[in-house]
Coordinates of C-alpha atoms in Angstrom, one line a residue:
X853 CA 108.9 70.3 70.5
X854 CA 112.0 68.6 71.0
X855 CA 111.5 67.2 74.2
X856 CA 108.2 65.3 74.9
X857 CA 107.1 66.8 78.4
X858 CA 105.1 63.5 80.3
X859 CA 105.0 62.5 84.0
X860 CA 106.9 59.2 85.0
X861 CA 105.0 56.8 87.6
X862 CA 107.7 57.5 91.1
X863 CA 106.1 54.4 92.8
X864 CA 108.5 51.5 91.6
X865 CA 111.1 53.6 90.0
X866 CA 114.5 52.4 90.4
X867 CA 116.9 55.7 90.0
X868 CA 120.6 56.2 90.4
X869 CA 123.0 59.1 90.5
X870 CA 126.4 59.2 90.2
X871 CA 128.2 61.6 92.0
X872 CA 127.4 63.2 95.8
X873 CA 128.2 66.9 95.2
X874 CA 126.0 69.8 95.8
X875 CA 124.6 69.3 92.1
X876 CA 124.0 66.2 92.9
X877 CA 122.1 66.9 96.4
X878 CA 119.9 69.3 94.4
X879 CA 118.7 66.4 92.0
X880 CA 118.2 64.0 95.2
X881 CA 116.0 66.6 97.2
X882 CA 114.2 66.4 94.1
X883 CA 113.8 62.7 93.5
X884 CA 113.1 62.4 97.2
X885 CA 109.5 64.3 96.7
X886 CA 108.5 60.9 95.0
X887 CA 108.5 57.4 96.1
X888 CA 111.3 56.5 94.2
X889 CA 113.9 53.9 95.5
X890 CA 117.5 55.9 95.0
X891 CA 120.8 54.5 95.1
X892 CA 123.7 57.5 95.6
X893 CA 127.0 56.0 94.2
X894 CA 130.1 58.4 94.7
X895 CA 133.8 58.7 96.0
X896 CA 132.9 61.0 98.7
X897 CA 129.5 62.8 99.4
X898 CA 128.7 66.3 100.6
X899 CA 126.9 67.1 103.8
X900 CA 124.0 67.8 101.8
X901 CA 123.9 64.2 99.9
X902 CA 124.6 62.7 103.6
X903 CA 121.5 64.0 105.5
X904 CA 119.4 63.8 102.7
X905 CA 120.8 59.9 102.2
X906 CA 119.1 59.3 106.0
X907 CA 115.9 59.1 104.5
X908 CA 114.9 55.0 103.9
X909 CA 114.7 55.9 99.9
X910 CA 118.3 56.5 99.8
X911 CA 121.2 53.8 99.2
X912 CA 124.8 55.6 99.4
X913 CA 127.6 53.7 98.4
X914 CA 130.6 55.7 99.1
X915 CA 133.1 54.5 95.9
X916 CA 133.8 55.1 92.6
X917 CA 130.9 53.6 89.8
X918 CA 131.0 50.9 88.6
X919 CA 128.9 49.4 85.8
X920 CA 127.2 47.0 87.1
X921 CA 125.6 49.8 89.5
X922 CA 123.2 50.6 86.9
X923 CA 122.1 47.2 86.7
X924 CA 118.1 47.1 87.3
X925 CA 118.0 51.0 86.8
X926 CA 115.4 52.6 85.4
X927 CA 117.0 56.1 85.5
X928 CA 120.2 57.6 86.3
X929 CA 121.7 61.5 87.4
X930 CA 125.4 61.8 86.6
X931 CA 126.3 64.7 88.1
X932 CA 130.4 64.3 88.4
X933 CA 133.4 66.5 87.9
X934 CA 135.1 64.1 85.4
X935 CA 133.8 64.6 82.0
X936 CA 135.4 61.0 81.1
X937 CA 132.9 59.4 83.3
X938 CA 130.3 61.3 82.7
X939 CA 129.9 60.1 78.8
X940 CA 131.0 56.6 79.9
X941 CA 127.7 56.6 82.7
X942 CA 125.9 57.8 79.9
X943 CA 127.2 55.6 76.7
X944 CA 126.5 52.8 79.4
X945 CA 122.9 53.8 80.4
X946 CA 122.0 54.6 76.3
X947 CA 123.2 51.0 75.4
X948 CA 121.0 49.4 78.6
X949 CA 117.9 51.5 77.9
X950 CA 118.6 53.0 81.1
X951 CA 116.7 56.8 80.9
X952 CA 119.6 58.9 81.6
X953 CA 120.4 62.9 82.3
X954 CA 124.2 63.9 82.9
X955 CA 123.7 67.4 84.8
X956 CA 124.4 70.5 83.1
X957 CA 125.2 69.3 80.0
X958 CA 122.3 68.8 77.6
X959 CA 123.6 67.3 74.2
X960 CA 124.0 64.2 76.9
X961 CA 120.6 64.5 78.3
X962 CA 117.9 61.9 76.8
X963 CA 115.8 63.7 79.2
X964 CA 115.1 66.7 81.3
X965 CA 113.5 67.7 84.7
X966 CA 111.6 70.2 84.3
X967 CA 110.8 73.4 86.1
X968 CA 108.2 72.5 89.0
X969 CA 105.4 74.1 90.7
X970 CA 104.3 71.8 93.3
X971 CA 100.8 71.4 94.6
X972 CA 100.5 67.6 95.4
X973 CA 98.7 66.0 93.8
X974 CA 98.5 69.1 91.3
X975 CA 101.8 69.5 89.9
X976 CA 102.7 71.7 86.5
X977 CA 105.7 71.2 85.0
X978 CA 107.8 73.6 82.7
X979 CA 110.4 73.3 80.5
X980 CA 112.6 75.4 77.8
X981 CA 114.5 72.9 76.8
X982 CA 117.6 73.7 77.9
X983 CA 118.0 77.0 75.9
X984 CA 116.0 80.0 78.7
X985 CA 116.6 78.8 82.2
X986 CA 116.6 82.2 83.6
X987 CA 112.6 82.9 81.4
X988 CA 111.6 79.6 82.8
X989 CA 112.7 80.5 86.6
X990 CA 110.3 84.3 85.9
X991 CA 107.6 82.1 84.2
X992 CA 107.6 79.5 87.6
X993 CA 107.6 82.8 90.1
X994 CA 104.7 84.1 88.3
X995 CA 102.8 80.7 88.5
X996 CA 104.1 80.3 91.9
X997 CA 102.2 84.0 92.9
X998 CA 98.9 83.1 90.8
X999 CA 97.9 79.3 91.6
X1000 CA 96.6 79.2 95.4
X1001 CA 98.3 77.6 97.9
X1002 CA 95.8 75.3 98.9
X1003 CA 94.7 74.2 95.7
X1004 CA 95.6 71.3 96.4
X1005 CA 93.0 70.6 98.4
X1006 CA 90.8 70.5 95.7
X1007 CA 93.5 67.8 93.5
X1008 CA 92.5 65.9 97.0
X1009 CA 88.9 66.5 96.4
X1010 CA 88.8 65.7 93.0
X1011 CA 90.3 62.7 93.3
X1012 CA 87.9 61.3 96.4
X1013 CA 85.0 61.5 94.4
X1014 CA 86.0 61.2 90.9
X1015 CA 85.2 57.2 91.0
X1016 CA 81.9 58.0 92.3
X1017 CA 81.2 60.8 89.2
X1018 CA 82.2 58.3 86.7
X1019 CA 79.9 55.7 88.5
X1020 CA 77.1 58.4 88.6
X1021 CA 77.5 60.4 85.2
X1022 CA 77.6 57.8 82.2
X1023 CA 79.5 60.2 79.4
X1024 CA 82.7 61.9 79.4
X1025 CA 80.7 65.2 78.2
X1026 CA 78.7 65.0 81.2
X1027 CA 81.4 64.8 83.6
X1028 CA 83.6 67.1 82.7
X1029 CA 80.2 69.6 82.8
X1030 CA 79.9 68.7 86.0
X1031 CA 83.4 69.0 87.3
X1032 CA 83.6 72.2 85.4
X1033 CA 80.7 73.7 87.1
X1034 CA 82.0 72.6 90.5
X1035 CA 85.5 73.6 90.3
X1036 CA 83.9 77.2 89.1
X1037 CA 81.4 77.6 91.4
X1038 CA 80.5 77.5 96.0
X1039 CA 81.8 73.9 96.4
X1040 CA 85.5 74.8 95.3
X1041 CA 85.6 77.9 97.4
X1042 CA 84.4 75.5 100.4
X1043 CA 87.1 73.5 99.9
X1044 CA 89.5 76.1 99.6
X1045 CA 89.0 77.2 102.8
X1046 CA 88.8 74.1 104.3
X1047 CA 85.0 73.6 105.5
X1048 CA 85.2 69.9 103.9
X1049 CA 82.2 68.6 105.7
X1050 CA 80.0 71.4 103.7
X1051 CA 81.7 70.7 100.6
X1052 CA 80.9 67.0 100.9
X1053 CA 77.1 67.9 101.6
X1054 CA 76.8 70.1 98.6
X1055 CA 79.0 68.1 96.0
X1056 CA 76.7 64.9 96.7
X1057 CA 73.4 67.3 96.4
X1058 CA 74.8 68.9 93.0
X1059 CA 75.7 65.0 91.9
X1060 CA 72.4 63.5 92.4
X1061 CA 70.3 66.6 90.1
X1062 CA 73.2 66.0 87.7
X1063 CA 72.6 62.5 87.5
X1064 CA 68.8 62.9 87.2
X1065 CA 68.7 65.9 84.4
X1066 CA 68.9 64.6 80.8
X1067 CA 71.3 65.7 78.4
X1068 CA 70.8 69.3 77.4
X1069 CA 71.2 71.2 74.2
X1070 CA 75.0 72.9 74.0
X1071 CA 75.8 76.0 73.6
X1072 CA 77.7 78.0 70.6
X1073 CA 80.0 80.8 71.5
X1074 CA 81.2 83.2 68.3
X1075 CA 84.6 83.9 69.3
X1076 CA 86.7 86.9 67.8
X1077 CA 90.2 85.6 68.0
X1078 CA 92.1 89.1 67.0
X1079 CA 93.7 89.9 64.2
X1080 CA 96.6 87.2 64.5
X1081 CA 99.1 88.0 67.5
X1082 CA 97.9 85.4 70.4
X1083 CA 98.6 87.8 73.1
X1084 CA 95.6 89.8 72.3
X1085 CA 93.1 87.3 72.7
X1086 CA 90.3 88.5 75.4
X1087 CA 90.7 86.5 78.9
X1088 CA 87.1 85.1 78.2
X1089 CA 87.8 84.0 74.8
X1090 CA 90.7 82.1 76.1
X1091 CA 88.8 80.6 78.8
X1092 CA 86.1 79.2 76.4
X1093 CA 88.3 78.1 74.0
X1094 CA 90.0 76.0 76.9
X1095 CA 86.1 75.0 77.4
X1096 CA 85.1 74.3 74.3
X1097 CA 84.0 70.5 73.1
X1098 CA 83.6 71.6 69.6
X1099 CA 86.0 74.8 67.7
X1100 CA 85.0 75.6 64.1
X1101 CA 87.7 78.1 62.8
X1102 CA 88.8 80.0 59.7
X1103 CA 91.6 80.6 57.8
X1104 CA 93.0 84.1 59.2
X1105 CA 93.2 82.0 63.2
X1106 CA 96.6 81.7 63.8
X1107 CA 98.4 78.6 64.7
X1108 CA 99.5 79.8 67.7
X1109 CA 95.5 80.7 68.9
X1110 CA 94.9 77.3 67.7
X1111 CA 97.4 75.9 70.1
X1112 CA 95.4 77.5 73.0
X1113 CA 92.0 75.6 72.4
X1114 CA 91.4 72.6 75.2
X1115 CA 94.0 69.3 73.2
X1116 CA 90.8 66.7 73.4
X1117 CA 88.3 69.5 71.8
X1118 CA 87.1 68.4 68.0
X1119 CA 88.9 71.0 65.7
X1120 CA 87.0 71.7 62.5
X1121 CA 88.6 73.5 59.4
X1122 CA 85.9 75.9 57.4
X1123 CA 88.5 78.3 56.0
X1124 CA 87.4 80.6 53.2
X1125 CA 89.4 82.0 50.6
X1126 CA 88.4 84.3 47.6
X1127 CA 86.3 81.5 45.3
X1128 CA 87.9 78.7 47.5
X1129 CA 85.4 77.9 50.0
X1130 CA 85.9 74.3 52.6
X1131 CA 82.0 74.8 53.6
X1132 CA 79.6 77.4 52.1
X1133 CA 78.1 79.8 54.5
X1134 CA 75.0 78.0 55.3
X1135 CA 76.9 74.6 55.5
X1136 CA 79.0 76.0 58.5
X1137 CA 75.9 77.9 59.9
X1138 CA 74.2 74.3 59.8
X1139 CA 76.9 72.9 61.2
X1140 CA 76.9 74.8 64.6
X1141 CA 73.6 74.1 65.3
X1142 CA 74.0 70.2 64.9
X1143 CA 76.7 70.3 67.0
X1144 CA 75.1 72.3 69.7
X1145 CA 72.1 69.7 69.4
X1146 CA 74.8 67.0 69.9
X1147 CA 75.3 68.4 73.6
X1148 CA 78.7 70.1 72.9
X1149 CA 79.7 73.2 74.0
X1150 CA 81.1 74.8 70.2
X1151 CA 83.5 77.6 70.1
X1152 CA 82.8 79.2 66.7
X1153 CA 86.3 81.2 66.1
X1154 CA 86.6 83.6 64.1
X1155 CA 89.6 85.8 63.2
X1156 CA 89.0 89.8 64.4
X1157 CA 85.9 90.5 65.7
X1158 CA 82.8 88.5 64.6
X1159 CA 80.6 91.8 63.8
X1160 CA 82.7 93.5 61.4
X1161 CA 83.0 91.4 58.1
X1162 CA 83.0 88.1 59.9
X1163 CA 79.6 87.0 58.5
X1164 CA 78.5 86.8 62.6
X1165 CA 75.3 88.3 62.1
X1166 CA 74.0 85.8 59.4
X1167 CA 75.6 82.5 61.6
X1168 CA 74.0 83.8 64.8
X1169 CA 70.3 84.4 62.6
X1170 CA 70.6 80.6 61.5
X1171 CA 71.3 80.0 65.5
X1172 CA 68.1 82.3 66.7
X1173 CA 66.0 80.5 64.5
X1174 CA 66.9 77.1 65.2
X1175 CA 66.6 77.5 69.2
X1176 CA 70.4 77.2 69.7
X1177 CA 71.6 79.2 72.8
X1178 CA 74.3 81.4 72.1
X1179 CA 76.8 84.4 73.3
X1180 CA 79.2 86.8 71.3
X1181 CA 82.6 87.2 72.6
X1182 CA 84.2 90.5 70.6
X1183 CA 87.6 90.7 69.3
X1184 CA 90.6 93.1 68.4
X1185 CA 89.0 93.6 64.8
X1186 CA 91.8 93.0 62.0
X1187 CA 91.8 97.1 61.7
X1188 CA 92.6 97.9 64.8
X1189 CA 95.5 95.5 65.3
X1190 CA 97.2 96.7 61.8
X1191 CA 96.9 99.9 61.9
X1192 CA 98.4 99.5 65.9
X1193 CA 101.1 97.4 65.1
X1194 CA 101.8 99.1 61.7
X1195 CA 102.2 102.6 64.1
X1196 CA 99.2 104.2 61.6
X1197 CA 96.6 105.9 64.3
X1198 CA 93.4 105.3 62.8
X1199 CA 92.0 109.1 64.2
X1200 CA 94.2 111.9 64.8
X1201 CA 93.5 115.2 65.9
X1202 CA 95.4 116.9 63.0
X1203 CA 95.0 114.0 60.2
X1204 CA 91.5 112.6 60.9
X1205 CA 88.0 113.1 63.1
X1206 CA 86.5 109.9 61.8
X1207 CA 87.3 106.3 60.6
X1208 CA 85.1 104.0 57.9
X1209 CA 85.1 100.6 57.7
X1210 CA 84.2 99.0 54.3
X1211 CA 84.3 95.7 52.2
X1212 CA 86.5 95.7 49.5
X1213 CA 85.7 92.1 48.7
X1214 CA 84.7 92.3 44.7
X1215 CA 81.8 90.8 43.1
X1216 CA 81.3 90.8 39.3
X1217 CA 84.5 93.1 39.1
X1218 CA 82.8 96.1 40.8
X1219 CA 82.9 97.3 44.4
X1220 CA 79.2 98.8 45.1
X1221 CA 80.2 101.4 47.8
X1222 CA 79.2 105.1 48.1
X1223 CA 82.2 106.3 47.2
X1224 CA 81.0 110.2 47.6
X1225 CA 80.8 109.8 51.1
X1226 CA 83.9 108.0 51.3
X1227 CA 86.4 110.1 49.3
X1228 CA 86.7 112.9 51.7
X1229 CA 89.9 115.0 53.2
X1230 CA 90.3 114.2 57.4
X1231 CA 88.8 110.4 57.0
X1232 CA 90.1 107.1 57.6
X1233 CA 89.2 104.3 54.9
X1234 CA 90.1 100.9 55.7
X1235 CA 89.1 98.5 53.4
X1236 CA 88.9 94.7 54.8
X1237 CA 89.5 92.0 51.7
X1238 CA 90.3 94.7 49.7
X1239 CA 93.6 93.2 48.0
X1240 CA 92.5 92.2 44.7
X1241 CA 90.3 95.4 44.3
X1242 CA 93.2 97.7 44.7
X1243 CA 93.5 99.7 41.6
X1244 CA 89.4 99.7 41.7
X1245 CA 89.5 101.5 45.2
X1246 CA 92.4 103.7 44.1
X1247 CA 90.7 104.8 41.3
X1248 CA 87.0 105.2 42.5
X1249 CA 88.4 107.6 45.3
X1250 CA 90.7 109.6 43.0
X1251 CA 87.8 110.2 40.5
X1252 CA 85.2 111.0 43.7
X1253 CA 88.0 113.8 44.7
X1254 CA 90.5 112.4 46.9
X1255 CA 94.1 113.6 46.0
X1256 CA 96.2 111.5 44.0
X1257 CA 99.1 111.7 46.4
X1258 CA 96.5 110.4 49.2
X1259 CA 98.9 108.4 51.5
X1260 CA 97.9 104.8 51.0
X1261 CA 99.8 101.6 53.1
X1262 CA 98.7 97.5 52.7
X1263 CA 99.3 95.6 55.7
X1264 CA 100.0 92.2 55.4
X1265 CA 99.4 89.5 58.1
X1266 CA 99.0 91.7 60.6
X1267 CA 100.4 92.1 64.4
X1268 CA 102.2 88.1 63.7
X1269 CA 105.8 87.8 62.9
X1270 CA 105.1 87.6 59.5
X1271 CA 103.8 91.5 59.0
X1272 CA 104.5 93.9 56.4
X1273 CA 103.7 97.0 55.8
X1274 CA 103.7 98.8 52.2
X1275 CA 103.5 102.4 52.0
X1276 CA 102.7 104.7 48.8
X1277 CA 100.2 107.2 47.4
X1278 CA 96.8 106.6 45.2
X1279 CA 98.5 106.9 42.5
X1280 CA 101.6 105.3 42.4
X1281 CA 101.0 102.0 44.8
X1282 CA 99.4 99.8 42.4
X1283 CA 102.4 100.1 40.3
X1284 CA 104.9 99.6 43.4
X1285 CA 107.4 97.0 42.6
X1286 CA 106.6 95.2 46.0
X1287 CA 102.5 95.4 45.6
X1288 CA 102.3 92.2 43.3
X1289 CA 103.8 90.0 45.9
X1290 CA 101.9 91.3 48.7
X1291 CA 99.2 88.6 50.0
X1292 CA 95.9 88.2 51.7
X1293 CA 95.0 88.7 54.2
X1294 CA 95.9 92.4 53.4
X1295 CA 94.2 95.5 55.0
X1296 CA 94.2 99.0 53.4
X1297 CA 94.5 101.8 54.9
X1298 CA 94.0 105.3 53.2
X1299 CA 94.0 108.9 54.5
X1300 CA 97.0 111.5 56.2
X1301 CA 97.0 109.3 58.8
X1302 CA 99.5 106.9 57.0
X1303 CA 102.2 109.5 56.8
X1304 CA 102.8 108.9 60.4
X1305 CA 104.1 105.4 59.8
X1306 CA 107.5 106.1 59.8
X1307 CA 107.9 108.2 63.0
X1308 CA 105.0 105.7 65.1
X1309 CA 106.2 102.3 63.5
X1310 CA 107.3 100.1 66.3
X1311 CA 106.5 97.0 65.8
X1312 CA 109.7 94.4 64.7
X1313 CA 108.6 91.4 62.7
X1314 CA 110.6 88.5 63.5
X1315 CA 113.1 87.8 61.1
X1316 CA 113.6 85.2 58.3
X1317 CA 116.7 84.4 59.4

């Protein structure tokens, strides 16, 4: 993040710009939203810069710059057509501590402004740093077409009785409960649609029960967070992770899922590796339920889906019998995202009428799996965890009677930029050149189906370089 986005208090600041073109104007119109005190300095000014300089915010001072305009500046525009004064407005402004922007030309930008969707007092701000303008204008249209018009009414409402809720409700945990449920719930859409006097009645009534229940027991939510690529998180796992007080996670969540969890929520690291565990099972199980006890709302994430190898059934048995209140939120399991993304269909009509799930994770250097049942012709084995087992599973379902020259592909880090896909037979992929460095988390996939790879691959990692 090269820019750090925050929101400057308008109600004493002193700006300036330099220069009264139609670049210019567009910045003033913009400064003009806040309370600002502006001083226009420029040779000439357009018609634009002229009506807008009416207003009583606006000073314009029809010359050339001088330096000791930006004396008791706080922030200054230079939006000129001489590139000489340009870098001297801004050499000046640098050496004064004066925050300074020189339009349209970013290496002489110490800051930005930002693309705007105004809602007074909601406003949300956007910004590519300089580098996708035109993505930044879509991104604001789409924004523009989702947030309501009028929800500004309830910035408005939030901010009349937000003194009164912190007077009322004695812990941050309980406010933001209580806000949550009222921006979710009747009283928002009264004030939506304007029927204030209702909205007032019912927000006081919905206070003074807050304020007289105790603190209850949280919640625990086990989250599947998809096999990696952020974009296929569920709309409800998103919402609770933007929710969430509490968010235990593992290893295979992605750094960009993590990015999408509430910034104040407590983040708590139980990653487990093969014979590399941060908390034992029952330590994390334990965990949940002391932190729903606590009064938090916890977000247990997990990487695919909870139910299928993501030990959810044993954490949400420690929660049943400890009286914790819970839900299960199901995710893209890791085997449906690789075998997507790696463009391997995990049924097809000619290759394979069923699909099996199994555990390839090893204990005491054996794999205890019915391997009749799974070495059989028109099937699709994917083995979760299976990496280090490889030439165990390879050889189990050669010697139960699958063909040698079974199509076999390892898919690494699946659906995120840093995917790969190996492709090779029973017989000849443990001794692949490229198999040693391949790393978990792997899936395997066996069966026909793999020979389609190479006609249905689509998917483009991003590059290394």
């Amino acid at each position: 993040m090269d820019y750090f986005p925050l929101f400057l208090d308008a109600r004493q600041l002193r700006c300036l710009v330099v220069g009264a073109g139609e670049v210019a104007a567009r910045k003033l119109e913009l400064i003009l939203k806040t309370p600002a005190t502006i001083t226009v300095v420029a040779p000439w000014a357009c018609d634009t810069v002229k009506r807008l300089a009416q207003s009583d915010q606006v000073t314009l001072i029809e010359r050339v710059f001088e330096d000791t305009d930006l004396d008791h500046k706080d922030m200054v525009f230079v939006a000129t057509d001489s590139g000489e004064v340009n870098q001297h407005v801004h050499d000046l402004a640098r050496a004064q501590n004066v925050l300074v922007n020189v339009v349209d030309n970013t290496p002489l930008c110490q800051f930005i402004t930002p693309s705007i969707v105004d809602r007074s007092p909601i406003v949300i701000a956007m910004s590519s740093g300089g580098v996708a303008p035109v993505l930044l204008r879509y991104l604001r249209q789409k924004l523009e077409t989702v947030l309501p018009t009028n929800i500004s009414r309830l910035g408005n409402f939030s901010e009349k009785f937000r003194e009164k809720v912190k007077q009322t409700l004695s812990t941050v945990t309980a406010r933001r409960y209580f806000w949550e449920d009222v921006l979710d719930g009747d009283i928002a859409e009264l004030v939506e649609k304007g029927q204030e006097d209702k909205a007032d009645t019912a927000f006081l009534k919905a206070l003074e029960a807050a304020a007289q229940e105790k603190k209850e027991q949280g919640s625990v939510y086990l989250v599947g967070a998809g096999p990696g690529d952020a974009d296929l998180l569920t709309f409800r796992a998103l919402r609770l992770m933007q929710k969430a007080d509490v968010v235990v996670y593992d290893r295979l969540v992605s750094p960009e899922i993590l990015e999408l969890v509430r910034r104040d929520a407590e983040k708590i690291y139980v990653g487990k590796a093969k014979s590399n565990h941060t908390l034992p099972q029952e330590d994390i199980n334990q965990l949940m339920v002391d932190e729903a006890k606590k009064g938090n709302r916890v977000v247990r994430l997990k990487g695919g889906d909870p139910y299928i190898f993501g030990r959810g059934g044993e954490e949400i048995e420690t929660l049943i019998s400890q009286g914790v209140e819970f839900q299960v939120v199901p995710g893209v399991t890791a085997a449906n995202g690789a075998a997507s993304y790696a463009g391997i269909p995990l049924t097809h009509r000619d290759h394979a009428q069923s699909v099996v799930f199994a555990t390839g994770h090893l204990k005491n250097n054996t794999i205890d799996l019915n391997w009749p049942a799974l070495a059989h012709d028109n099937q699709t084995l994917v083995f979760y965890m299976g990496l280090t087992g490889l030439s165990i599973i390879c050889n189990k379902l050669i010697e139960h009677g699958l063909s040698p020259t079974t199509p076999i592909a390892l898919v690494q880090s699946a659906t995120t930029e840093n995917q790969r896909v190996l492709t090779a037979t029973l017989e000849t992929i443990v001794e692949h050149p490229e198999t040693a460095s391949m790393k978990p988390p792997t899936l395997i996939i066996v069966g026909s189906v793999v020979s389609l790879h190479s006609k249905l691959d689509w998917f483009t990692p991003a590059s290394d370089d």
